[in-house]
Amino acid sequence: MKIGILGYGNLGKGVESAIRQNPDMELAAVFTRRNPNSIKINTDSARVLSVDEIESWKDKIDVLILCGGSATDLPEQTPKYARMFNVIDSFDTHANIPLHFENVDKSAKEGGKVAIISVGWDPGLFSLNRMYANAILPEGNDYTFWGRGVSQGHSDAIRRINGVKDAKQYTVPVEKALQSVKNGENPVLSTREKHTRECYVVLEDGADAKQVEHEIVTMPNYFSDYDTTVHFITEEDLKKNHSGIPHGGFVLRSGVTGFDKEEKHIIEYSLKLDSNPGFTSSVLLAYARAAFRLYNEGQKGCKTVFDIAPCYLSPKSAVELRKTML
Amino acid sequence: MKIGILGYGNLGKGVESAIRQNPDMELAAVFTRRNPNSIKINTDSARVLSVDEIESWKDKIDVLILCGGSATDLPEQTPKYARMFNVIDSFDTHANIPLHFENVDKSAKEGGKVAIISVGWDPGLFSLNRMYANAILPEGNDYTFWGRGVSQGHSDAIRRINGVKDAKQYTVPVEKALQSVKNGENPVLSTREKHTRECYVVLEDGADAKQVEHEIVTMPNYFSDYDTTVHFITEEDLKKNHSGIPHGGFVLRSGVTGFDKEEKHIIEYSLKLDSNPGFTSSVLLAYARAAFRLYNEGQKGCKTVFDIAPCYLSPKSAVELRKTML
């Protein structure tokens, strides 16, 4: 399978690395909106090209992985390129998924291609686990906790404050709440009771720490509904101890069975990830394999993780899977 | 969907209860090898019939759930009834799955029906999680821990010892080993290091406790490779404190990504179940829904959990799933 990457940020780089772990895949080309000469990739055998040339690669790439952002890139890119390529994206603006699906479905069908959208871990693997658990335990409660991990959006929000040079924000699940769910207590949890927010902030010279802290903890939507702690640290400390992009979280369903609903069950799925883009890109590649297979079976249109039979993700044959993994 | 149950033991009773939690399903009939008059079920609207009458129900049941055992019942029953009905079984003799699949596939294809085998949590949901995690993280290690839960096979093995009146055996994961895996330490674990076995034994009058204990802890295959503790208790105590059938366990994959494989990730799936048959039967029903839908799409033959796209398990439409769960 020949893979193309559009966008060479953290996610694109992750896809490039992950391809090396999948012997049935090969990186054909990286497409960029920047000057291709300014980009040095890690794969000698692959080309770096301007996105303007992408159409001429229509028949040289089996699956194109779209590594842009959900805010402005993917709503435009995924429908556009689903006409020419089998595509995978990680569109993660939950509320806009139905509209995005429609747009992508239309153009993928027109192009006779397969597109799989909203692939990753949330949306993605977490969604799958919510869905499986709900189908199996129709009566129960769902809980999703995120973290401990870096929220890019919240880090950016802090960086926009006057006097802030740099910042990193961690979303942290509240241990007590998580334990209560795991114990089957079915707690009703407010936003504040589920997660705390930890901020590591580097100030500009002469900035007013008290004022910055006040602006952070009272910021609506981002922080005001949470217990937020702000740590002021040096630039060196930030670089040394907070340069990673770890993330993860928990999806739990607490449900009941039995004639009198007397049996309690807890289904839990959790991820502990050193690198959010490193992991997400590995999920994208597994679904790229599925997209290519579905395309070869003559399918077309937009799909999500809900529509893909698990066996399509694995390089192993059905016989081998039954023998070794069932 | 009209559901039939073959076999009214713990699993069959679980399926009966679970049907009440799925508004799109209805119990049509319970078939038994015993005298139907000797069986009282909990669903007024359903019939209890001898298995000899099952063939005449061919067109009155959408999916038949086979609730027999894997040792002798299912190898014979699933191929036999897959000719007449869409069927679901929980065949769990891992080593014999390929052969069972072949037999069932042949007769389901001959009958134009859909059969889904080895449904439950292991094989079943645990298999799914092993497979997804391996497809996503091609380089890593797999770990499965079972328990804390009742092993029927081990309890039966103790009951066969001279001087034992009754017994219950719990399989318990070793906390230290589990933690080491969760920490990403990739330990190499012997059988003894992964699980311990706890036995609760009621002796016959005059039995030799020392001798019984010796026979348990030295029993090959079942106990000799484990650290086993034996507690002698009264019949009342056993009834009061050990009458449940809880189970559960953990499936973990510890893998790496990154250009230099510098990023570690842990994927964990766990179940904590008050009732093994109560939960298993709920999984069977979700896959019964899938079998019926696949049949209505014109599919036939044997499938496993690997072959079923997740959306088939849910009563919700694809549009609704994307809107609410993705």
XYZ file of C-alpha atoms in Angstrom:
652
model
C 0.000 0.000 0.000
C 1.352 3.373 -1.054
C 0.596 6.084 1.496
C 0.499 9.822 0.929
C 0.622 12.373 3.740
C -0.888 15.840 3.446
C 0.558 18.177 6.075
C 3.861 17.575 7.811
C 3.211 18.677 11.396
C 3.269 16.462 14.480
C 0.604 14.163 13.059
C 2.204 13.890 9.617
C 5.536 13.063 11.204
C 3.831 10.459 13.353
C 2.298 8.825 10.283
C 5.696 8.773 8.609
C 7.232 6.970 11.604
C 4.324 4.555 11.955
C 4.617 3.474 8.318
C 8.016 1.999 9.226
C 6.233 -0.306 11.680
C 3.813 -1.628 9.057
C 5.630 -3.803 6.503
C 2.672 -3.782 4.098
C 2.891 0.017 3.750
C 5.246 2.421 2.073
C 5.414 6.220 2.164
C 5.134 7.546 -1.391
C 5.017 11.292 -0.867
C 4.469 14.089 1.614
C 2.438 17.027 0.299
C 2.766 20.429 1.891
C 1.398 23.947 1.566
C 4.825 25.240 2.512
C 7.806 25.397 0.208
C 8.709 21.710 -0.302
C 12.403 22.594 -0.258
C 12.045 23.863 3.290
C 10.978 20.438 4.537
C 13.306 17.584 5.379
C 11.571 14.268 5.963
C 12.936 11.073 7.509
C 12.171 8.727 4.615
C 14.778 8.751 1.860
C 12.633 6.903 -0.649
C 9.705 9.348 -0.432
C 9.165 12.665 -2.202
C 8.242 16.018 -0.670
C 5.949 17.944 -2.984
C 3.790 21.021 -3.113
C 0.116 20.322 -2.544
C -0.422 21.908 -5.953
C 0.980 18.768 -7.540
C -1.245 16.374 -5.623
C -3.745 15.684 -8.393
C -1.055 14.177 -10.626
C -0.465 11.563 -7.898
C -4.027 10.246 -8.113
C -2.937 6.876 -9.442
C 0.295 6.598 -7.493
C -1.160 6.667 -3.988
C -3.514 4.098 -2.461
C -4.527 6.089 0.607
C -3.960 9.752 1.432
C -3.764 10.613 5.130
C -4.983 14.120 5.860
C -2.976 15.509 8.753
C -4.451 19.000 8.957
C -6.495 20.590 11.736
C -10.219 20.216 12.321
C -10.970 23.926 12.564
C -10.265 25.028 9.007
C -8.156 22.440 7.126
C -10.191 19.251 7.185
C -13.672 20.678 6.489
C -12.257 21.852 3.170
C -9.563 19.227 2.469
C -11.376 15.976 3.173
C -14.291 16.548 0.756
C -11.875 17.944 -1.830
C -9.425 15.055 -1.788
C -12.005 12.299 -1.256
C -12.865 12.864 -4.915
C -9.364 11.819 -5.987
C -8.052 9.519 -3.258
C -9.079 7.077 -0.600
C -8.639 9.308 2.438
C -8.424 9.133 6.220
C -8.854 12.100 8.523
C -8.946 12.732 12.258
C -11.719 15.339 12.225
C -12.488 15.843 15.908
C -15.058 18.630 16.212
C -17.729 16.293 17.582
C -20.673 18.627 16.973
C -19.831 19.055 13.282
C -19.289 15.389 12.455
C -22.731 14.856 10.846
C -22.202 17.757 8.423
C -18.611 16.757 7.689
C -19.774 13.196 7.037
C -22.354 14.370 4.512
C -19.883 16.524 2.611
C -17.249 13.809 2.495
C -19.745 11.095 1.620
C -21.005 13.039 -1.377
C -17.587 13.599 -2.892
C -16.212 10.147 -2.079
C -19.201 8.617 -3.837
C -18.714 10.915 -6.809
C -15.060 9.934 -7.000
C -15.684 6.243 -6.359
C -13.375 6.362 -3.341
C -13.509 5.333 0.321
C -13.112 7.974 3.039
C -12.927 7.231 6.748
C -13.367 10.286 8.962
C -12.900 11.083 12.645
C -10.263 8.411 13.163
C -8.028 8.554 16.214
C -8.774 7.900 19.855
C -11.495 10.452 20.625
C -13.272 10.459 18.275
C -12.142 6.961 17.308
C -11.250 4.243 19.777
C -13.128 5.939 22.626
C -16.214 6.227 20.396
C -15.934 2.547 19.509
C -15.797 1.606 23.150
C -18.755 3.812 24.036
C -20.701 2.159 21.228
C -19.783 -1.457 21.978
C -20.456 -0.960 25.690
C -23.844 0.648 25.068
C -24.913 -2.116 22.704
C -23.947 -4.741 25.263
C -25.297 -3.028 28.369
C -28.379 -1.107 27.239
C -29.091 0.080 30.787
C -26.298 2.016 32.421
C -24.241 5.184 32.552
C -21.359 6.373 30.393
C -18.324 8.191 31.678
C -15.391 9.600 29.739
C -12.373 11.056 31.504
C -9.485 12.639 29.618
C -5.903 12.842 30.757
C -3.555 13.161 32.337
C -2.568 14.903 29.144
C -1.765 18.055 27.281
C -4.640 20.031 25.833
C -3.353 22.037 22.906
C -6.425 24.278 22.873
C -6.088 25.198 26.540
C -2.328 25.744 26.230
C -2.984 28.091 23.309
C -5.635 29.956 25.301
C -3.086 30.679 28.039
C -0.468 31.772 25.508
C -2.842 34.440 24.199
C -2.883 36.193 27.614
C -0.822 39.377 27.863
C 2.440 38.768 29.680
C 2.588 35.016 28.917
C 5.626 33.868 26.962
C 4.788 30.181 26.799
C 2.508 27.693 28.542
C 1.420 24.096 28.762
C -1.879 22.906 30.176
C -2.616 19.417 31.500
C -6.119 18.042 31.834
C -6.233 15.709 34.839
C -9.049 13.313 35.773
C -10.152 13.604 39.404
C -9.020 10.340 41.016
C -11.912 10.273 43.474
C -14.511 10.590 40.717
C -12.811 7.944 38.614
C -12.697 5.543 41.569
C -16.356 6.133 42.316
C -17.250 5.214 38.729
C -15.011 2.138 38.834
C -16.743 1.082 42.048
C -20.086 1.107 40.245
C -21.450 3.963 42.351
C -22.875 5.726 39.268
C -22.076 9.221 40.535
C -23.592 12.306 38.946
C -20.546 14.446 38.263
C -20.297 18.137 37.494
C -17.619 19.432 35.131
C -15.595 20.532 38.169
C -15.828 17.113 39.786
C -14.490 15.247 36.752
C -11.310 17.065 35.762
C -8.819 19.542 37.141
C -6.551 21.738 35.039
C -2.831 22.216 35.702
C -1.071 25.090 33.989
C 2.672 25.587 33.625
C 3.348 29.160 32.593
C 6.468 31.076 31.543
C 6.019 34.831 32.042
C 7.413 37.624 29.906
C 9.897 39.821 31.764
C 8.036 42.192 34.059
C 4.651 40.496 33.704
C 2.257 40.547 36.647
C 1.936 36.947 37.862
C -1.110 37.632 40.014
C -2.931 39.229 37.086
C -2.026 36.387 34.697
C -3.181 33.780 37.192
C -6.456 35.645 37.667
C -7.039 35.814 33.919
C -6.397 32.089 33.557
C -8.587 30.765 36.352
C -11.518 33.028 35.464
C -11.414 32.421 31.703
C -14.899 31.303 30.632
C -15.358 27.901 28.897
C -11.676 27.066 29.226
C -11.006 27.339 32.980
C -13.744 28.979 35.026
C -15.707 25.738 35.480
C -12.662 23.843 36.735
C -10.346 23.808 39.704
C -7.266 25.215 38.041
C -3.763 25.451 39.435
C -1.163 27.738 37.886
C 2.568 27.116 38.262
C 4.997 29.774 37.098
C 8.191 28.186 35.834
C 11.262 29.114 33.821
C 11.557 28.625 30.099
C 14.258 26.000 30.708
C 11.991 24.077 33.067
C 9.170 24.142 30.513
C 11.463 22.882 27.802
C 13.022 20.206 29.981
C 9.973 18.866 31.784
C 6.977 19.793 29.680
C 7.960 19.380 26.056
C 6.136 16.091 25.486
C 2.560 15.689 24.262
C 1.297 12.862 26.468
C -2.402 12.139 26.720
C -4.902 9.404 27.390
C -8.059 8.825 29.332
C -10.791 6.451 30.348
C -14.107 5.355 28.866
C -16.319 3.529 31.315
C -19.768 2.084 31.170
C -21.442 1.037 34.371
C -24.471 -1.099 33.649
C -26.817 -3.722 35.002
C -28.213 -7.089 33.929
C -30.372 -9.741 35.548
C -34.094 -10.240 35.886
C -34.241 -7.709 38.709
C -31.228 -5.751 37.416
C -29.338 -7.098 40.387
C -26.020 -7.660 38.577
C -23.639 -4.726 38.145
C -20.931 -4.642 35.522
C -18.145 -2.213 34.698
C -16.596 -2.034 31.231
C -13.466 0.091 31.168
C -11.184 1.143 28.335
C -8.165 3.285 28.957
C -5.199 4.724 27.131
C -1.919 5.964 28.577
C -0.030 7.622 25.738
C 3.459 9.087 25.693
C 2.601 10.961 22.528
C -0.859 11.928 21.393
C 0.125 12.428 17.711
C 2.359 9.334 17.779
C -0.552 7.169 18.838
C -3.210 8.903 16.748
C -1.140 8.425 13.604
C -0.925 4.694 14.314
C -4.702 4.526 14.489
C -4.935 6.448 11.206
C -2.705 3.895 9.501
C -4.703 0.893 10.680
C -7.801 2.517 9.194
C -5.876 3.365 6.019
C -5.424 -0.379 5.572
C -9.167 -0.831 6.009
C -9.979 1.933 3.514
C -7.786 0.397 0.848
C -9.311 -3.048 1.341
C -12.858 -1.721 1.235
C -11.998 0.212 -1.932
C -10.626 -2.984 -3.482
C -13.902 -4.690 -2.629
C -15.705 -2.043 -4.657
C -17.061 0.050 -1.808
C -17.263 3.816 -1.908
C -18.391 6.718 0.232
C -17.730 7.949 3.725
C -17.351 5.619 6.706
C -16.550 5.988 10.377
C -14.992 3.567 12.854
C -18.503 2.249 13.527
C -18.794 0.953 9.965
C -15.514 -0.934 9.749
C -15.353 -4.610 10.717
C -12.299 -5.002 12.989
C -10.598 -7.596 10.763
C -10.030 -4.951 8.078
C -7.533 -3.196 10.354
C -5.164 -6.110 10.728
C -2.522 -7.260 8.266
C -3.318 -10.841 9.325
C -5.739 -13.000 7.354
C -9.107 -13.993 8.778
C -7.853 -17.559 9.266
C -4.769 -16.356 11.120
C -6.799 -13.970 13.278
C -9.195 -16.722 14.336
C -6.294 -19.000 15.114
C -4.141 -16.569 17.067
C -6.326 -13.831 18.507
C -9.831 -15.145 19.075
C -36.607 -9.787 16.396
C -37.854 -13.097 17.671
C -35.258 -14.894 19.778
C -35.082 -18.595 20.572
C -32.980 -20.044 23.377
C -31.607 -23.572 23.341
C -30.627 -24.696 26.822
C -32.009 -23.153 29.992
C -29.019 -23.077 32.324
C -27.301 -19.984 33.713
C -26.585 -18.641 30.242
C -30.065 -19.313 28.883
C -31.595 -17.587 31.898
C -29.244 -14.666 31.348
C -30.360 -14.346 27.733
C -33.996 -14.410 28.838
C -33.382 -11.536 31.267
C -31.301 -9.541 28.802
C -34.071 -9.685 26.176
C -36.175 -7.562 28.557
C -33.531 -4.839 28.269
C -33.644 -4.778 24.463
C -36.966 -3.357 23.228
C -36.370 -4.545 19.659
C -36.255 -8.183 20.824
C -38.789 -10.679 22.031
C -38.364 -14.172 23.458
C -40.339 -16.616 21.308
C -39.410 -19.972 22.825
C -37.004 -21.833 25.058
C -35.992 -25.279 23.800
C -34.734 -27.894 26.223
C -33.488 -31.456 26.248
C -35.231 -31.921 29.584
C -38.940 -32.433 30.051
C -40.414 -29.027 29.090
C -43.004 -29.363 31.826
C -40.242 -29.429 34.422
C -39.056 -25.951 33.432
C -40.595 -22.711 34.600
C -39.355 -19.644 32.751
C -39.766 -15.968 33.633
C -41.417 -14.828 30.405
C -45.161 -15.424 30.275
C -45.462 -14.806 26.557
C -42.843 -17.394 25.566
C -43.185 -21.153 25.116
C -41.051 -23.903 26.645
C -40.634 -26.768 24.205
C -38.716 -29.948 23.706
C -35.716 -29.592 21.441
C -37.375 -32.290 19.310
C -39.870 -29.677 18.124
C -37.274 -27.095 17.163
C -37.358 -27.699 13.423
C -40.999 -26.671 13.185
C -39.978 -23.252 14.556
C -37.671 -22.566 11.639
C -39.777 -19.704 10.339
C -40.915 -18.394 13.701
C -37.508 -17.481 15.118
C -35.102 -14.884 13.749
C -32.069 -15.867 15.799
C -31.453 -18.940 17.941
C -29.042 -18.499 20.846
C -27.211 -21.696 21.687
C -26.597 -21.799 25.417
C -24.911 -25.179 25.744
C -21.357 -26.016 26.781
C -18.276 -25.965 24.590
C -17.063 -29.447 25.494
C -19.793 -31.549 23.933
C -22.927 -29.488 23.200
C -21.815 -26.749 20.834
C -19.512 -28.765 18.539
C -22.601 -30.763 17.624
C -25.384 -28.196 18.062
C -24.012 -25.153 16.264
C -23.382 -26.865 12.896
C -26.692 -28.714 13.226
C -28.852 -25.664 13.911
C -26.954 -23.248 11.646
C -28.674 -25.096 8.802
C -32.111 -24.023 10.059
C -31.576 -20.802 11.987
C -29.367 -17.781 12.307
C -27.398 -18.813 15.380
C -25.080 -17.376 18.011
C -22.850 -19.441 20.258
C -20.234 -18.820 22.927
C -17.872 -21.624 21.930
C -14.801 -20.988 24.066
C -12.336 -23.832 23.495
C -9.761 -21.535 21.884
C -7.680 -24.306 20.296
C -10.686 -25.809 18.508
C -12.112 -22.583 17.103
C -10.701 -23.065 13.566
C -12.318 -26.504 13.240
C -15.584 -25.350 14.782
C -15.620 -22.381 12.402
C -15.229 -24.637 9.382
C -18.030 -26.960 10.449
C -20.412 -24.128 11.207
C -19.496 -22.191 8.077
C -20.298 -25.148 5.883
C -23.753 -25.743 7.291
C -24.675 -22.061 7.600
C -23.827 -21.612 3.940
C -25.857 -24.674 3.014
C -28.811 -23.347 4.986
C -28.398 -19.756 3.785
C -28.094 -18.570 7.388
C -25.713 -16.428 9.417
C -23.868 -17.946 12.378
C -21.645 -15.999 14.769
C -19.456 -18.188 16.967
C -17.262 -17.660 20.025
C -19.232 -14.651 21.236
C -18.854 -13.492 24.829
C -15.971 -11.774 26.566
C -13.109 -14.258 26.130
C -13.365 -15.265 23.367
C -15.285 -12.184 22.317
C -14.671 -8.707 23.673
C -11.186 -9.602 24.904
C -10.334 -10.988 21.459
C -11.607 -7.802 19.839
C -9.424 -5.713 22.075
C -6.373 -7.866 21.432
C -6.992 -7.499 17.714
C -7.649 -3.755 17.641
C -4.638 -3.083 19.867
C -2.328 -5.238 17.734
C -3.467 -3.572 14.531
C -2.829 -0.136 16.036
C 0.445 -0.891 17.790
C 2.234 -3.469 15.621
C 5.252 -3.515 17.939
C 4.517 -4.421 21.518
C 3.506 -7.071 24.002
C 0.097 -8.512 24.839
C -1.059 -9.399 28.316
C -4.325 -10.984 29.411
C -5.203 -11.374 33.085
C -8.373 -13.099 34.231
C -10.262 -12.446 37.425
C -10.907 -11.913 40.164
C -13.512 -14.461 39.228
C -14.935 -17.917 39.532
C -13.509 -20.616 37.300
C -16.145 -23.278 36.830
C -13.607 -25.780 35.513
C -11.315 -25.408 38.503
C -14.210 -25.538 40.953
C -15.372 -28.770 39.313
C -11.845 -30.207 39.524
C -11.823 -29.663 43.292
C -15.297 -31.159 43.681
C -14.063 -34.389 42.091
C -11.548 -34.928 44.937
C -12.482 -37.564 47.512
C -13.765 -35.965 50.711
C -14.869 -32.705 49.063
C -18.552 -31.872 49.371
C -18.521 -28.588 47.503
C -16.018 -25.967 46.357
C -15.531 -22.667 44.600
C -12.309 -21.519 42.987
C -11.342 -17.923 42.261
C -8.697 -16.982 39.713
C -6.930 -13.836 40.909
C -4.538 -11.650 38.907
C -1.293 -10.865 40.709
C -1.484 -7.147 41.480
C 2.272 -6.644 41.209
C 2.414 -8.186 37.725
C -0.592 -6.171 36.561
C 0.974 -2.953 37.841
C 4.248 -3.730 36.122
C 2.426 -4.164 32.809
C 0.438 -0.960 33.344
C 3.708 0.860 34.023
C 4.981 -0.190 30.607
C 7.760 -2.346 32.053
C 7.004 -5.200 29.615
C 7.716 -7.938 32.156
C 8.190 -11.557 31.089
C 5.751 -13.384 33.342
C 5.536 -17.061 34.191
C 2.164 -18.694 34.802
C 2.813 -18.473 38.550
C 3.611 -14.778 38.368
C 0.384 -13.835 36.585
C -2.389 -15.455 38.617
C -3.002 -16.993 42.005
C -5.797 -19.434 42.806
C -8.039 -19.179 45.868
C -10.092 -22.221 46.817
C -13.043 -22.322 49.212
C -13.754 -25.919 50.132
C -16.505 -27.644 52.103
C -15.363 -31.064 53.380
C -17.446 -34.196 53.776
C -17.768 -35.342 57.384
C -14.558 -37.041 58.471
C -12.514 -36.004 55.439
C -8.786 -35.385 55.859
C -8.215 -31.648 55.300
C -4.440 -31.996 54.966
C -4.842 -34.661 52.299
C -7.456 -32.678 50.347
C -5.295 -29.572 50.427
C -2.316 -31.587 49.185
C -4.347 -33.043 46.329
C -5.548 -29.594 45.284
C -2.249 -27.724 45.299
C -0.376 -30.504 43.491
C -3.022 -31.155 40.837
C -1.299 -30.919 37.430
C -2.556 -28.353 34.869
C -5.158 -26.980 37.245
C -3.148 -25.929 40.302
C 0.457 -27.157 40.430
C 1.787 -24.241 38.365
C 0.110 -21.647 40.602
C 0.376 -20.343 44.133
C -2.816 -21.809 45.505
C -4.455 -21.126 48.834
C -7.111 -23.430 50.255
C -9.697 -22.243 52.767
C -11.921 -24.810 54.456
C -15.311 -23.322 55.205
C -18.793 -24.456 56.180
C -21.532 -25.167 53.698
C -23.470 -22.176 55.047
C -20.492 -19.895 54.503
C -20.078 -21.157 50.928
C -23.737 -20.563 50.194
C -23.800 -17.154 51.828
C -20.523 -15.698 50.585
C -19.579 -17.640 47.482
C -22.766 -18.314 45.561
C -22.200 -15.640 42.898
C -20.435 -16.145 39.587
C -18.393 -12.947 39.308
C -15.596 -12.656 36.796
C -13.649 -10.205 34.708
C -10.118 -9.438 33.728
C -7.734 -7.243 31.837
C -6.405 -7.131 28.275
C -3.385 -4.907 27.859
C -1.108 -4.044 25.010
C 2.095 -2.237 25.720
C 3.595 -0.868 22.524
C 5.868 1.737 21.027
C 5.739 4.344 18.275
C 8.059 7.088 17.064
C 10.969 7.190 14.667
C 13.267 5.722 17.302
C 10.442 3.856 19.059
C 10.840 6.332 21.864
C 7.127 6.701 22.672
C 5.459 4.127 24.913
C 1.745 3.524 24.961
C -0.546 1.342 27.048
C -3.961 0.241 25.800
C -6.045 -1.376 28.527
C -9.466 -2.987 28.468
C -11.010 -4.398 31.591
C -14.217 -5.951 32.791
C -15.532 -6.222 36.336
C -18.578 -8.449 36.212
C -20.999 -9.380 38.982
C -22.220 -12.287 36.898
C -20.287 -14.016 34.160
C -23.378 -15.561 32.489
C -25.392 -12.357 32.987
C -22.818 -10.364 31.077
C -22.012 -13.015 28.481
C -25.670 -13.337 27.565
C -25.857 -9.583 26.966
C -22.960 -9.858 24.533
C -24.718 -12.766 22.791
C -27.831 -10.652 22.274
C -25.955 -7.708 20.762
C -24.439 -10.128 18.247
C -27.855 -11.713 17.662
C -28.961 -8.296 16.430
C -25.961 -8.219 14.090
C -26.651 -11.730 12.783
C -30.240 -10.880 11.937
C -29.230 -7.694 10.120
C -26.509 -9.437 8.140
C -28.989 -12.168 7.217
C -31.447 -9.529 6.024
C -28.682 -8.076 3.866
C -28.343 -11.455 2.180
C -25.183 -12.634 3.900
C -24.610 -16.219 4.937
C -21.973 -18.376 6.575
C -19.998 -18.294 9.792
C -18.618 -15.082 11.278
C -16.745 -14.117 14.399
C -16.571 -10.835 16.307
C -13.702 -9.834 14.007
C -16.000 -9.827 10.985
C -18.823 -7.708 12.375
C -18.774 -3.934 11.937
C -19.585 -2.421 15.351
C -22.656 -0.499 14.123
C -24.503 -3.791 13.561
C -24.607 -4.365 17.331
C -26.490 -1.208 18.185
C -30.231 -0.591 17.898
C -29.392 2.991 16.913
C -29.191 4.055 13.260
C -25.896 5.022 11.671
C -26.962 8.678 11.665
C -27.865 8.563 15.340
C -24.619 6.780 16.241
C -22.513 9.387 14.473
C -24.437 12.160 16.159
C -24.429 10.801 19.699
C -21.499 8.436 20.126
C -18.699 9.381 17.769
